[in-house]
XYZ file of C-alpha atoms in Angstrom:
774
model
C -12.525 97.668 -16.123
C -13.120 94.180 -14.733
C -13.195 92.569 -18.118
C -9.727 92.245 -19.260
C -10.158 91.855 -23.048
C -8.135 92.438 -26.062
C -9.702 95.600 -27.598
C -6.544 96.345 -29.664
C -7.830 99.706 -30.775
C -5.242 102.178 -29.334
C -6.502 105.333 -27.920
C -5.404 108.333 -25.862
C -2.040 109.837 -25.153
C 0.257 108.657 -22.497
C 0.316 112.026 -20.777
C -3.602 112.172 -20.293
C -5.159 111.851 -16.983
C -6.625 108.429 -15.636
C -10.011 109.733 -16.035
C -9.587 110.523 -19.922
C -8.081 107.118 -20.354
C -10.940 105.437 -18.638
C -13.474 107.534 -20.717
C -11.793 106.606 -23.981
C -11.670 103.003 -23.096
C -15.432 102.943 -22.300
C -16.141 104.881 -25.486
C -14.496 102.315 -27.440
C -16.242 99.463 -25.863
C -19.616 100.997 -26.279
C -19.176 101.981 -29.845
C -17.336 98.681 -30.814
C -19.888 95.917 -29.411
C -19.731 92.920 -31.182
C -21.614 89.894 -29.581
C -22.011 86.340 -31.005
C -25.357 85.459 -32.598
C -25.812 82.557 -30.179
C -25.479 84.993 -27.131
C -28.376 85.292 -24.901
C -30.176 88.757 -25.123
C -30.400 88.814 -21.363
C -26.497 88.919 -20.890
C -24.926 92.398 -20.847
C -21.984 92.787 -23.208
C -19.441 95.525 -22.224
C -16.481 94.295 -24.324
C -15.608 94.634 -27.958
C -14.639 90.979 -28.764
C -16.259 87.999 -27.051
C -17.082 84.629 -28.523
C -18.721 81.533 -27.339
C -16.405 78.542 -26.516
C -18.350 75.481 -25.416
C -21.425 77.100 -23.935
C -19.533 80.090 -21.937
C -18.751 83.402 -23.413
C -15.029 84.403 -23.198
C -12.947 87.303 -24.366
C -10.697 86.396 -27.261
C -7.381 87.799 -28.501
C -5.479 87.700 -31.653
C -2.272 85.716 -32.520
C 1.115 87.403 -33.256
C 1.954 85.600 -36.562
C 4.206 88.544 -37.781
C 7.956 88.191 -37.403
C 9.067 90.775 -34.906
C 11.908 92.894 -36.364
C 13.650 94.418 -33.432
C 17.163 94.822 -32.304
C 16.973 91.959 -29.787
C 15.724 89.417 -32.211
C 18.112 90.644 -34.944
C 20.968 90.085 -32.595
C 19.712 86.668 -31.752
C 19.635 85.637 -35.573
C 23.019 86.983 -36.174
C 24.529 85.095 -33.340
C 22.932 81.843 -34.339
C 25.558 79.240 -35.484
C 24.981 76.620 -38.466
C 24.551 73.949 -35.566
C 21.748 75.847 -34.192
C 19.979 76.433 -37.475
C 20.362 72.724 -38.030
C 18.823 72.056 -34.661
C 15.839 74.151 -35.699
C 15.202 72.390 -38.972
C 15.793 68.913 -37.452
C 13.436 69.548 -34.495
C 10.650 70.922 -36.906
C 10.774 67.719 -38.808
C 10.954 65.665 -35.595
C 8.025 67.284 -34.210
C 5.860 66.643 -37.304
C 6.896 63.131 -37.140
C 5.918 62.866 -33.539
C 2.497 64.676 -34.471
C 1.797 62.015 -37.114
C 2.850 59.036 -34.787
C 0.764 60.372 -31.847
C -2.392 61.096 -34.029
C -2.275 57.796 -35.722
C -2.109 56.013 -32.425
C -4.946 58.074 -30.909
C -7.012 57.585 -33.965
C -6.436 53.652 -33.819
C -7.163 53.285 -30.249
C -10.190 55.712 -30.634
C -11.676 53.307 -33.212
C -10.522 50.283 -31.043
C -12.430 51.718 -28.086
C -15.637 52.446 -30.023
C -15.830 49.108 -31.622
C -15.467 47.131 -28.507
C -17.665 49.280 -26.255
C -20.447 49.696 -28.858
C -19.961 45.907 -30.034
C -20.507 44.763 -26.402
C -23.697 46.930 -26.024
C -25.025 45.616 -29.425
C -24.150 41.893 -28.460
C -25.888 42.364 -25.145
C -28.986 43.609 -26.806
C -28.904 40.995 -29.445
C -28.576 37.986 -27.039
C -31.571 39.322 -25.012
C -33.661 39.677 -28.279
C -32.735 35.956 -29.252
C -34.322 34.894 -25.868
C -37.371 37.037 -26.823
C -36.722 39.450 -23.914
C -37.632 42.596 -25.904
C -38.297 44.983 -23.017
C -35.164 43.897 -21.237
C -33.151 44.337 -24.347
C -34.333 47.796 -24.921
C -33.583 48.779 -21.253
C -30.096 47.348 -21.551
C -29.634 49.256 -24.862
C -31.078 52.530 -23.757
C -29.428 52.254 -20.326
C -25.922 51.565 -21.843
C -26.574 54.541 -24.045
C -27.483 56.720 -21.327
C -24.704 55.952 -19.116
C -22.055 56.334 -21.810
C -23.555 59.664 -22.966
C -23.772 60.963 -19.304
C -20.099 60.241 -18.929
C -19.113 62.077 -22.084
C -21.415 65.067 -21.163
C -19.915 65.296 -17.610
C -16.499 65.373 -19.058
C -17.450 68.200 -21.312
C -19.439 70.072 -18.900
C -17.169 70.012 -15.815
C -13.534 69.634 -17.281
C -13.342 71.079 -20.782
C -16.389 72.915 -22.388
C -14.314 73.818 -25.373
C -14.301 69.948 -26.327
C -17.861 69.952 -27.122
C -18.888 69.815 -30.815
C -16.928 69.222 -33.787
C -13.888 71.360 -33.137
C -13.239 72.141 -36.803
C -14.738 75.795 -36.549
C -12.350 76.586 -33.640
C -9.201 75.121 -35.433
C -10.214 76.992 -38.518
C -10.444 80.304 -36.473
C -7.226 79.680 -34.705
C -5.436 79.237 -37.987
C -7.201 82.509 -39.008
C -5.311 84.246 -36.159
C -7.958 83.992 -33.330
C -6.891 82.681 -29.878
C -10.110 81.704 -28.227
C -10.176 80.428 -24.657
C -8.582 76.996 -24.193
C -9.634 75.470 -27.475
C -6.080 73.655 -27.736
C -5.448 73.053 -24.064
C -4.502 69.635 -22.601
C -7.607 69.254 -20.844
C -9.464 69.741 -24.037
C -7.283 67.084 -25.737
C -7.979 64.581 -23.053
C -11.755 65.190 -23.010
C -11.974 65.224 -26.689
C -10.312 61.714 -26.916
C -12.533 60.082 -24.270
C -15.519 61.952 -24.842
C -15.687 61.124 -28.386
C -15.144 57.417 -27.711
C -17.946 57.409 -25.206
C -20.248 59.646 -27.355
C -19.950 57.419 -30.483
C -20.399 54.451 -28.395
C -23.544 55.713 -26.907
C -25.213 55.276 -30.371
C -25.564 59.043 -31.108
C -25.614 59.940 -34.785
C -22.412 61.579 -34.640
C -18.908 60.887 -36.016
C -15.298 60.756 -34.653
C -13.865 62.559 -37.679
C -14.386 66.123 -36.821
C -13.161 65.552 -33.210
C -10.177 63.830 -34.592
C -9.263 66.848 -36.491
C -9.483 68.815 -33.230
C -7.384 66.225 -31.533
C -4.632 66.294 -34.028
C -4.425 70.116 -33.463
C -4.310 69.881 -29.663
C -1.599 67.169 -29.980
C 0.415 69.522 -32.321
C -0.219 72.405 -29.895
C 0.889 70.355 -26.886
C 4.100 69.271 -28.698
C 5.006 72.764 -29.913
C 4.717 74.441 -26.441
C 8.286 74.336 -25.956
C 8.110 72.145 -22.882
C 6.822 72.656 -19.474
C 8.804 74.693 -16.853
C 6.239 73.968 -14.053
C 6.731 70.164 -14.575
C 10.434 70.286 -15.493
C 9.714 68.975 -18.911
C 11.658 71.371 -21.096
C 14.480 71.147 -23.474
C 16.780 73.996 -24.672
C 16.189 73.172 -28.309
C 12.270 73.629 -27.969
C 12.814 77.256 -27.238
C 12.955 77.911 -30.966
C 9.265 77.152 -31.208
C 7.963 79.573 -28.646
C 6.189 81.702 -31.231
C 2.792 81.704 -32.854
C 4.097 81.454 -36.327
C 5.762 78.022 -35.880
C 2.920 76.862 -33.693
C 0.429 77.661 -36.539
C 2.499 75.546 -38.919
C 2.383 72.561 -36.453
C -1.242 72.913 -35.640
C -2.031 72.835 -39.460
C -0.015 69.568 -39.680
C -2.079 68.235 -36.788
C -5.329 68.989 -38.229
C -4.368 67.251 -41.541
C -3.090 64.120 -39.486
C -6.493 64.217 -37.798
C -8.372 63.822 -41.071
C -5.816 61.177 -42.267
C -6.233 59.173 -38.987
C -10.011 59.441 -39.227
C -10.506 58.343 -42.743
C -7.194 56.772 -43.592
C -6.862 59.249 -46.357
C -3.368 60.879 -46.190
C -3.636 62.931 -49.268
C -7.215 63.990 -48.436
C -5.882 65.266 -45.174
C -3.428 67.441 -46.761
C -6.125 68.851 -49.199
C -8.562 69.359 -46.287
C -5.998 71.482 -44.405
C -5.401 73.460 -47.616
C -8.971 73.972 -48.704
C -10.851 74.223 -45.269
C -8.685 74.735 -42.457
C -5.475 76.774 -43.165
C -5.762 80.568 -43.857
C -2.194 80.782 -44.984
C -0.224 78.330 -46.972
C 3.290 77.835 -48.538
C 5.264 75.016 -50.273
C 7.227 74.312 -47.218
C 4.094 73.720 -45.126
C 2.900 71.585 -47.922
C 5.888 69.241 -47.658
C 5.692 69.048 -43.819
C 1.889 68.161 -43.897
C 2.401 65.632 -46.620
C 4.974 64.049 -44.410
C 2.751 64.005 -41.216
C -0.150 62.408 -42.997
C 2.255 59.749 -44.571
C 3.365 58.815 -41.173
C -0.255 58.522 -39.907
C -0.979 56.049 -42.964
C 2.111 54.078 -42.156
C 1.007 53.759 -38.482
C -2.427 52.784 -39.292
C -1.496 50.142 -41.920
C 0.677 48.609 -39.446
C -1.766 48.417 -36.577
C -4.454 47.067 -39.123
C -2.195 44.251 -40.017
C -1.768 43.440 -36.287
C -5.602 43.654 -35.748
C -5.974 41.228 -38.577
C -4.652 38.426 -36.271
C -7.757 39.008 -33.839
C -5.603 41.000 -31.369
C -7.987 44.045 -31.221
C -10.859 42.577 -29.257
C -14.116 40.591 -30.219
C -15.163 43.217 -32.707
C -13.530 44.069 -35.803
C -10.179 45.144 -37.098
C -9.702 48.473 -35.685
C -12.854 50.087 -36.846
C -11.014 51.922 -39.517
C -13.148 53.108 -42.393
C -12.457 51.386 -45.753
C -15.433 50.812 -47.842
C -14.227 48.870 -50.884
C -16.627 49.320 -53.773
C -14.332 48.047 -56.414
C -16.832 45.516 -57.644
C -18.887 48.044 -59.045
C -18.875 48.766 -62.863
C -17.520 52.288 -63.787
C -19.322 52.609 -67.030
C -22.266 54.958 -67.116
C -24.962 55.947 -69.716
C -26.985 59.072 -70.352
C -29.632 58.074 -67.795
C -26.960 57.733 -65.107
C -25.612 61.321 -65.762
C -29.086 62.738 -65.537
C -29.718 60.962 -62.383
C -26.469 62.236 -60.959
C -27.382 65.919 -61.799
C -30.580 65.414 -59.996
C -28.638 63.718 -56.983
C -26.395 66.850 -57.054
C -29.358 69.155 -57.042
C -31.054 67.334 -54.239
C -27.813 67.282 -52.394
C -27.475 71.038 -52.533
C -31.094 71.599 -51.467
C -30.997 69.064 -48.565
C -27.508 70.325 -47.516
C -28.543 74.096 -47.312
C -31.720 72.953 -45.406
C -29.550 70.887 -43.038
C -27.378 73.826 -42.423
C -30.197 76.085 -41.851
C -31.869 73.634 -39.316
C -28.379 73.129 -37.404
C -28.403 77.015 -37.033
C -31.679 77.037 -35.416
C -30.888 74.064 -33.205
C -27.710 75.581 -32.069
C -29.376 78.806 -31.063
C -31.832 76.944 -29.009
C -29.312 74.720 -27.241
C -27.208 77.797 -26.428
C -30.077 79.182 -24.273
C -30.238 75.751 -22.393
C -26.414 75.075 -22.187
C -25.747 78.423 -20.714
C -27.779 77.550 -17.637
C -25.148 75.477 -16.212
C -23.490 71.938 -16.291
C -26.629 70.153 -15.025
C -28.781 71.558 -17.739
C -26.042 70.418 -20.369
C -26.149 66.864 -18.971
C -29.965 66.717 -18.982
C -30.202 67.642 -22.502
C -27.663 64.974 -23.534
C -29.587 62.360 -21.725
C -32.719 63.649 -23.281
C -31.334 63.350 -26.748
C -29.762 59.988 -25.752
C -33.144 58.425 -24.803
C -34.855 59.787 -28.048
C -32.003 58.305 -30.217
C -32.364 54.956 -28.325
C -36.111 54.970 -28.889
C -35.585 55.598 -32.601
C -32.879 53.063 -33.137
C -34.699 50.351 -31.306
C -38.161 51.445 -32.299
C -38.026 52.143 -36.027
C -36.843 48.811 -36.956
C -40.090 47.272 -35.880
C -41.740 48.987 -38.847
C -39.662 47.024 -41.323
C -40.749 43.661 -42.253
C -38.542 40.422 -42.234
C -36.807 39.499 -45.457
C -35.525 35.999 -46.314
C -31.838 35.494 -46.350
C -30.184 35.506 -49.817
C -29.050 32.214 -51.271
C -25.408 31.392 -51.672
C -23.961 33.791 -49.172
C -20.366 33.319 -47.924
C -21.422 34.748 -44.431
C -23.954 33.539 -42.133
C -27.461 35.033 -42.354
C -28.647 36.464 -39.923
C -25.300 37.541 -38.356
C -25.240 36.860 -34.636
C -22.621 38.046 -32.224
C -20.737 40.290 -34.495
C -21.320 43.246 -36.816
C -22.674 42.391 -40.409
C -25.189 43.255 -43.099
C -28.037 40.788 -41.822
C -29.364 41.538 -38.294
C -31.927 39.152 -36.864
C -33.767 41.718 -34.570
C -37.136 39.970 -34.242
C -37.040 37.982 -37.272
C -37.403 34.121 -37.416
C -34.553 31.942 -38.451
C -33.501 32.381 -41.989
C -34.760 35.975 -42.027
C -33.248 39.363 -41.324
C -34.442 42.800 -40.522
C -32.751 45.254 -42.890
C -33.575 48.416 -41.030
C -32.128 46.950 -37.823
C -28.768 46.200 -39.865
C -28.505 50.137 -40.200
C -29.888 51.364 -36.945
C -28.548 48.673 -34.520
C -25.002 48.848 -35.715
C -21.963 51.325 -35.346
C -22.075 54.095 -37.755
C -19.056 52.743 -39.673
C -20.684 49.256 -40.214
C -23.988 51.064 -41.300
C -21.920 52.892 -43.971
C -20.405 49.712 -45.123
C -23.757 48.120 -45.448
C -25.121 51.065 -47.532
C -22.091 51.027 -49.742
C -22.258 47.467 -50.232
C -22.957 46.128 -53.879
C -23.081 42.496 -53.286
C -27.000 42.356 -52.996
C -28.921 45.174 -54.724
C -32.056 44.129 -53.095
C -30.671 43.970 -49.510
C -32.618 47.128 -48.365
C -36.094 47.988 -49.336
C -36.750 51.499 -50.617
C -39.123 52.175 -47.622
C -36.402 51.048 -45.286
C -34.026 53.489 -46.829
C -36.611 56.278 -46.652
C -37.149 55.798 -42.896
C -33.435 55.548 -42.186
C -32.761 58.694 -44.229
C -35.422 60.624 -42.278
C -34.263 59.269 -39.010
C -30.507 59.945 -39.534
C -31.174 63.448 -40.908
C -33.331 64.574 -38.107
C -31.199 62.937 -35.404
C -28.053 64.247 -36.885
C -29.533 67.821 -36.554
C -30.845 67.689 -33.091
C -27.625 65.820 -31.899
C -25.059 68.319 -33.068
C -24.744 71.171 -30.380
C -25.215 68.978 -27.247
C -22.184 68.763 -24.817
C -20.404 65.868 -26.274
C -17.502 65.727 -28.928
C -19.479 65.159 -32.109
C -18.634 65.445 -35.742
C -20.873 66.064 -38.760
C -19.131 63.778 -41.443
C -20.682 60.546 -40.586
C -24.244 61.845 -40.199
C -24.055 63.556 -43.492
C -22.412 60.415 -45.194
C -25.217 58.220 -43.714
C -27.970 60.376 -44.849
C -26.448 60.901 -48.429
C -25.751 57.343 -48.936
C -29.368 56.482 -48.008
C -30.897 58.704 -50.701
C -28.091 57.709 -53.136
C -28.985 54.058 -52.687
C -32.706 54.876 -53.235
C -31.894 56.389 -56.603
C -30.045 53.273 -57.392
C -32.885 51.111 -56.432
C -35.367 53.162 -58.401
C -33.349 53.123 -61.725
C -32.713 49.406 -61.360
C -31.803 47.830 -64.747
C -31.793 51.289 -66.599
C -28.388 52.101 -65.035
C -25.111 50.702 -65.363
C -24.027 51.663 -61.937
C -24.869 49.446 -59.163
C -26.611 50.880 -55.816
C -23.351 50.896 -53.922
C -21.914 53.336 -56.310
C -25.135 55.411 -56.319
C -24.822 55.397 -52.304
C -21.229 56.869 -52.689
C -22.429 59.528 -55.060
C -25.277 60.365 -52.748
C -22.843 60.813 -49.742
C -20.648 63.027 -51.994
C -23.685 65.320 -52.952
C -24.731 65.754 -49.310
C -21.115 66.454 -48.158
C -20.836 69.177 -50.809
C -24.187 70.558 -49.833
C -23.424 71.018 -46.269
C -19.579 71.611 -46.103
C -19.070 73.181 -49.396
C -15.732 71.667 -50.045
C -14.916 70.057 -53.374
C -11.475 68.896 -53.866
C -10.765 67.563 -50.479
C -14.162 65.757 -50.091
C -13.502 64.139 -53.546
C -10.194 62.750 -52.742
C -11.276 61.566 -49.204
C -14.208 59.564 -50.706
C -11.972 58.072 -53.334
C -9.380 57.205 -50.955
C -11.631 55.541 -48.271
C -13.595 53.688 -50.989
C -10.514 52.728 -53.049
C -12.221 53.401 -56.405
C -10.456 55.934 -58.515
C -12.582 55.055 -61.617
C -15.523 57.059 -59.966
C -13.328 60.353 -60.001
C -15.367 62.227 -62.758
C -18.804 61.321 -61.377
C -17.815 62.366 -57.771
C -16.484 65.610 -59.232
C -19.601 66.403 -61.104
C -21.848 65.708 -58.228
C -19.843 67.780 -55.680
C -19.667 70.811 -58.103
C -23.290 70.770 -58.715
C -24.240 70.338 -55.089
C -21.995 73.002 -53.863
C -23.267 75.479 -56.604
C -26.870 74.778 -55.659
C -26.276 75.131 -51.918
C -24.124 78.298 -52.214
C -27.274 80.073 -53.645
C -29.005 79.572 -50.176
C -26.510 79.882 -47.420
C -22.849 79.337 -46.357
C -21.168 76.129 -45.455
C -21.841 74.521 -42.026
C -18.391 75.351 -40.514
C -18.588 78.928 -41.725
C -22.090 79.320 -40.137
C -20.884 77.926 -36.762
C -17.890 80.194 -36.826
C -20.167 83.277 -37.296
C -22.673 82.100 -34.632
C -20.090 81.559 -32.078
C -18.964 85.212 -32.624
C -15.442 84.440 -33.619
C -14.053 87.409 -35.646
C -13.181 85.381 -38.782
C -11.415 87.156 -41.701
C -12.546 86.153 -45.054
C -10.658 85.627 -48.039
C -12.361 88.443 -49.985
C -13.342 91.878 -48.524
C -16.970 93.083 -48.257
C -18.117 95.122 -51.226
C -19.195 98.116 -49.023
C -15.301 98.361 -47.894
C -14.667 99.784 -51.284
C -16.549 102.932 -50.285
C -14.200 103.561 -47.223
C -10.693 104.045 -46.766
C -8.248 102.936 -43.986
C -8.455 106.176 -41.958
C -12.294 105.929 -41.760
C -12.381 103.077 -39.172
C -9.219 103.776 -37.186
C -10.299 104.119 -33.442
C -8.572 106.775 -31.418
C -7.315 108.917 -29.916
C -3.981 107.090 -29.958
C -1.977 105.874 -27.077
C 1.853 106.134 -27.902
C 5.198 105.939 -26.259
C 8.409 107.917 -26.747
C 11.618 105.918 -27.585
C 12.874 106.644 -24.215
C 9.852 106.534 -21.796
C 9.181 107.153 -18.160
C 8.387 103.761 -16.378
C 5.199 105.245 -14.667
C 3.730 106.372 -17.977
C 4.105 102.677 -19.297
C 2.626 101.350 -16.246
C -0.159 103.809 -16.414
C -0.991 102.957 -19.971
C -0.855 99.213 -19.428
C -3.099 99.403 -16.474
C -5.911 101.478 -17.940
C -5.977 100.010 -21.433
C -5.980 96.584 -22.881
C -4.373 97.337 -26.097
C -1.670 94.934 -27.256
C 0.361 97.203 -29.557
C 1.598 100.730 -28.881
C 3.456 102.921 -31.351
C 6.869 104.097 -30.400
C 7.733 107.739 -31.680
C 10.857 109.649 -31.510
C 10.594 113.222 -30.883
C 13.181 116.166 -30.559
C 15.645 116.309 -29.238
C 16.121 112.438 -30.064
C 15.236 113.248 -33.756
C 14.911 116.310 -35.876
C 11.096 115.976 -36.383
C 8.462 113.385 -34.773
C 9.023 110.110 -36.520
C 7.580 106.749 -36.246
C 10.159 104.383 -34.744
C 7.961 101.196 -34.753
C 5.603 99.248 -32.847
C 6.053 97.608 -29.279
C 3.795 94.874 -27.956
C 2.243 94.656 -24.650
C 3.760 91.356 -23.902
C 7.323 92.605 -24.460
C 6.615 95.583 -22.233
C 5.592 93.188 -19.488
C 8.795 91.435 -19.762
C 10.823 94.478 -19.737
C 9.147 95.982 -16.662
C 9.183 92.633 -14.876
C 12.896 92.414 -15.356
C 13.417 95.966 -13.622
C 16.308 96.733 -15.856
C 15.782 100.499 -15.651
C 17.870 103.239 -13.969
C 17.427 106.867 -12.922
C 19.283 108.062 -15.837
C 18.466 106.839 -19.468
C 19.232 103.219 -20.025
C 21.051 102.639 -23.292
C 19.813 100.149 -25.721
C 23.166 98.290 -25.806
C 22.805 97.778 -22.116
C 19.427 96.009 -22.623
C 20.836 93.877 -25.269
C 23.411 92.719 -22.814
C 20.814 91.990 -20.092
C 17.971 90.353 -21.941
C 17.957 87.400 -24.431
C 15.466 87.015 -27.356
C 13.937 84.055 -25.747
C 13.015 86.110 -22.665
C 10.331 87.633 -24.846
C 9.220 84.366 -26.546
C 5.670 83.409 -26.564
C 4.815 81.332 -23.458
C 2.545 78.310 -23.243
C -1.220 78.542 -23.328
C -2.542 80.751 -20.434
C 0.919 81.004 -18.790
C 2.132 84.441 -19.887
C 3.027 87.346 -17.786
C 0.130 89.408 -16.757
C 0.005 92.938 -15.621
C -1.199 92.020 -12.096
C 2.167 90.076 -11.748
C 4.196 93.252 -11.904
C 5.379 94.759 -8.644
C 6.747 98.374 -9.458
C 7.751 100.665 -6.566
C 7.033 104.415 -6.387
C 10.713 105.034 -6.829
C 10.935 102.856 -9.974
C 7.906 104.707 -11.510
C 10.119 107.800 -11.767
C 12.820 105.891 -13.671
C 13.321 105.522 -17.504
C 13.653 102.782 -20.027
C 14.796 102.707 -23.638
C 12.106 100.926 -25.849
C 14.211 100.827 -29.137
C 15.739 97.372 -28.504
C 12.390 95.805 -28.257
C 10.582 97.874 -30.790
C 9.541 96.396 -34.196
C 11.255 98.905 -36.456
C 9.441 97.638 -39.602
C 5.837 97.240 -38.820
C 3.507 97.014 -41.705
C 1.899 100.324 -42.746
C -0.668 101.717 -45.130
C -1.592 105.140 -45.949
C -4.813 106.468 -44.368
C -6.338 106.892 -47.993
C -5.872 103.398 -48.966
C -9.144 101.506 -49.714
C -10.482 99.484 -46.736
C -11.013 96.583 -48.947
C -7.317 96.539 -50.031
C -6.296 96.859 -46.363
C -8.519 94.136 -45.407
C -6.897 91.576 -47.982
C -3.600 92.885 -46.964
C -4.207 92.144 -43.362
C -5.499 88.660 -43.820
C -2.855 87.478 -46.398
C 0.015 88.706 -44.301
C -1.579 87.276 -41.031
C -1.188 90.687 -39.159
C -2.314 91.502 -35.717
C -1.662 95.298 -36.186
C -1.591 97.457 -39.173
C -0.239 101.011 -38.785
C -2.036 103.754 -40.593
C 0.199 106.619 -41.456
C -0.933 110.211 -42.681
C -0.869 111.175 -46.348
C 0.125 114.799 -45.723
C 3.323 116.058 -43.735
C 3.065 118.316 -40.792
C 1.056 115.952 -38.875
C 1.649 113.269 -36.397
C 3.659 110.454 -37.824
C 1.009 107.847 -37.183
C -2.819 108.267 -37.579
C -3.955 104.890 -36.032
C -3.768 101.183 -35.905
C -5.974 98.740 -37.708
C -6.793 95.574 -35.865
C -9.094 92.543 -36.645
C -11.786 94.079 -34.712
C -11.904 97.219 -37.288
C -12.589 95.047 -40.137
C -15.606 93.357 -38.620
C -19.059 93.777 -40.381
C -20.664 94.875 -36.949
C -18.052 97.364 -36.048
C -18.183 99.098 -39.383
C -22.003 99.288 -39.405
C -21.942 101.039 -36.107
C -19.773 103.770 -37.657
C -21.344 104.024 -41.039
C -24.951 102.517 -40.964
C -25.901 104.280 -44.293
C -23.058 102.432 -46.198
C -23.213 99.079 -44.627
C -26.089 96.696 -45.627
C -27.911 95.100 -42.748
C -27.092 91.176 -42.191
């Protein structure tokens, strides 16, 4: 009983002895084991729902997205005046405005930090190489990278392990109804911001786009907490948002704002949230999300204009991605279409292989990371040294190329970012591979998308860069730093896309920059399996709508090919971490089962007027979060289901000690409590059973549960197909689904279905002959 986890499968009756409750609890735990695939085989699992967050294993719970329909909340809604309704609507729009402003500012300063830190490091290296101090240049380059990487790893290892990685799988799981440990905590937000700046500046083949999605979600969660009573930062209006349903909407807006801030793609951010992140969507949320991303776009546009005056440091204009390929010709012939089909097929194959290798690397790193913070940091340092060796060593394989004639910019570029890096070459020559490796990732993508000089990069150079980025991207993802997958995938895809453009030469009407764009689209479709959002993001960040048909074709082909091998990378990571994600479609084997087949029991239930000791007994020896309330004679003619009461509400009721020796009437409770007393607290700050202090005299008293009982819980008959029940459960965003008997003369409720009951592993334990092995 030491592991206080959310089993959510109700069992027993309130009058059973302690031994029976403990036996039922342990039976459920043993029969319902579900461990993450990344979990070490040596670790003992005695819980029913655990998942990996960062490198540690934590118990997980579900979120209450359902509207609680009890007397207390009904009274609150009836008593609300028009001005209070206006306050709620006004504050909701104000919060999404603040989310957009905050995310835009964070994205801007994130880019400024990366450009200036990485720019200083590259300038130092370049100056040493101009003096022919090659070993000192490597020492300075690798040393800066290791220091930056170690700082980022230390932040993740010691302060917020949940900040490691992309964060998109965790946000996706949260919006599916999964409340994992500290994934949206303030500490995670701070480490995500500074760790991302340090990690990207350290020269890793990672992006800051995935972390920006997580950052936007953390900002939205922080603003939607309803203030902080601990630090006296609360406001009476904010009490309206103390529920999971409103927080879900705000976090969806935050995730979309993160994409908009990372790519300067407001419409792409909305579509990304719709296609990949959110599990539930409605028209009102569409408007708010669009408003949030529009605010982000306006903030970024204003700050970019400010940076054009040279006010953002020595290096660049804010580092915000904008790859202008408008100079390309958008006419294409039959050979171009055939080449695009081949690029799409290649992107699907390489993308599925990429996902497979990321899967294997994550499993390996999990064994290392779980040994402790020291091993996490050592792993990061090792990968940093390897990356530095590749970035500095591989350009020596490329030969020097004479600078093109008639350039507007200086060649080679010295002291700033540009297409023509000097490296070890003599005056008037440049090293094309150094222009890709010894540069920020954003500038490397600009170079690949450039169409000014089709012969700027040799085919051999592009092959070496593709192989290096492909491998480094795989081994880098999974270490203890905030890291995104968008940039490595775009770099690798643009490399082989440009190779196709060079190979076709005069046979094609498209230039090499457009082929690089299409290659990036194919690899994105092959790894992430998104179509609409990726298409719009690419068109927004390249400012070329004329490429729309070709980008659509490449994405559809690459996704179709890759889907025949495995799932998208984010779906794989959600599964590997052990997060109980509910898919849109039910598994085929669920059609052979009914809802009553997977209900765990026996059931723990309460009477409408219950003894305090019985409630305390049930809360102490079970970890269920929903209990049926049943009225029995003489309170009703026959036993009938009154509704469902939540564990959190029972704790508030008991902590208030509003019970008496005689039966306490519901109207008395309505006068003594307010609906906001039962509101959702901030992250990790809820009332726990250990906080209760109940005397022996109080244990003999009674309390009326009717005012806090949800009188209209969602119910299904026990003979309903499990597949239909699963689809209903997900589409309504439920935490508990009551199963009622089909025949009369039985107890009014047969069981409760929770998220755990729909998981493949749980059902395969019960019916191994029906469930195919995964």
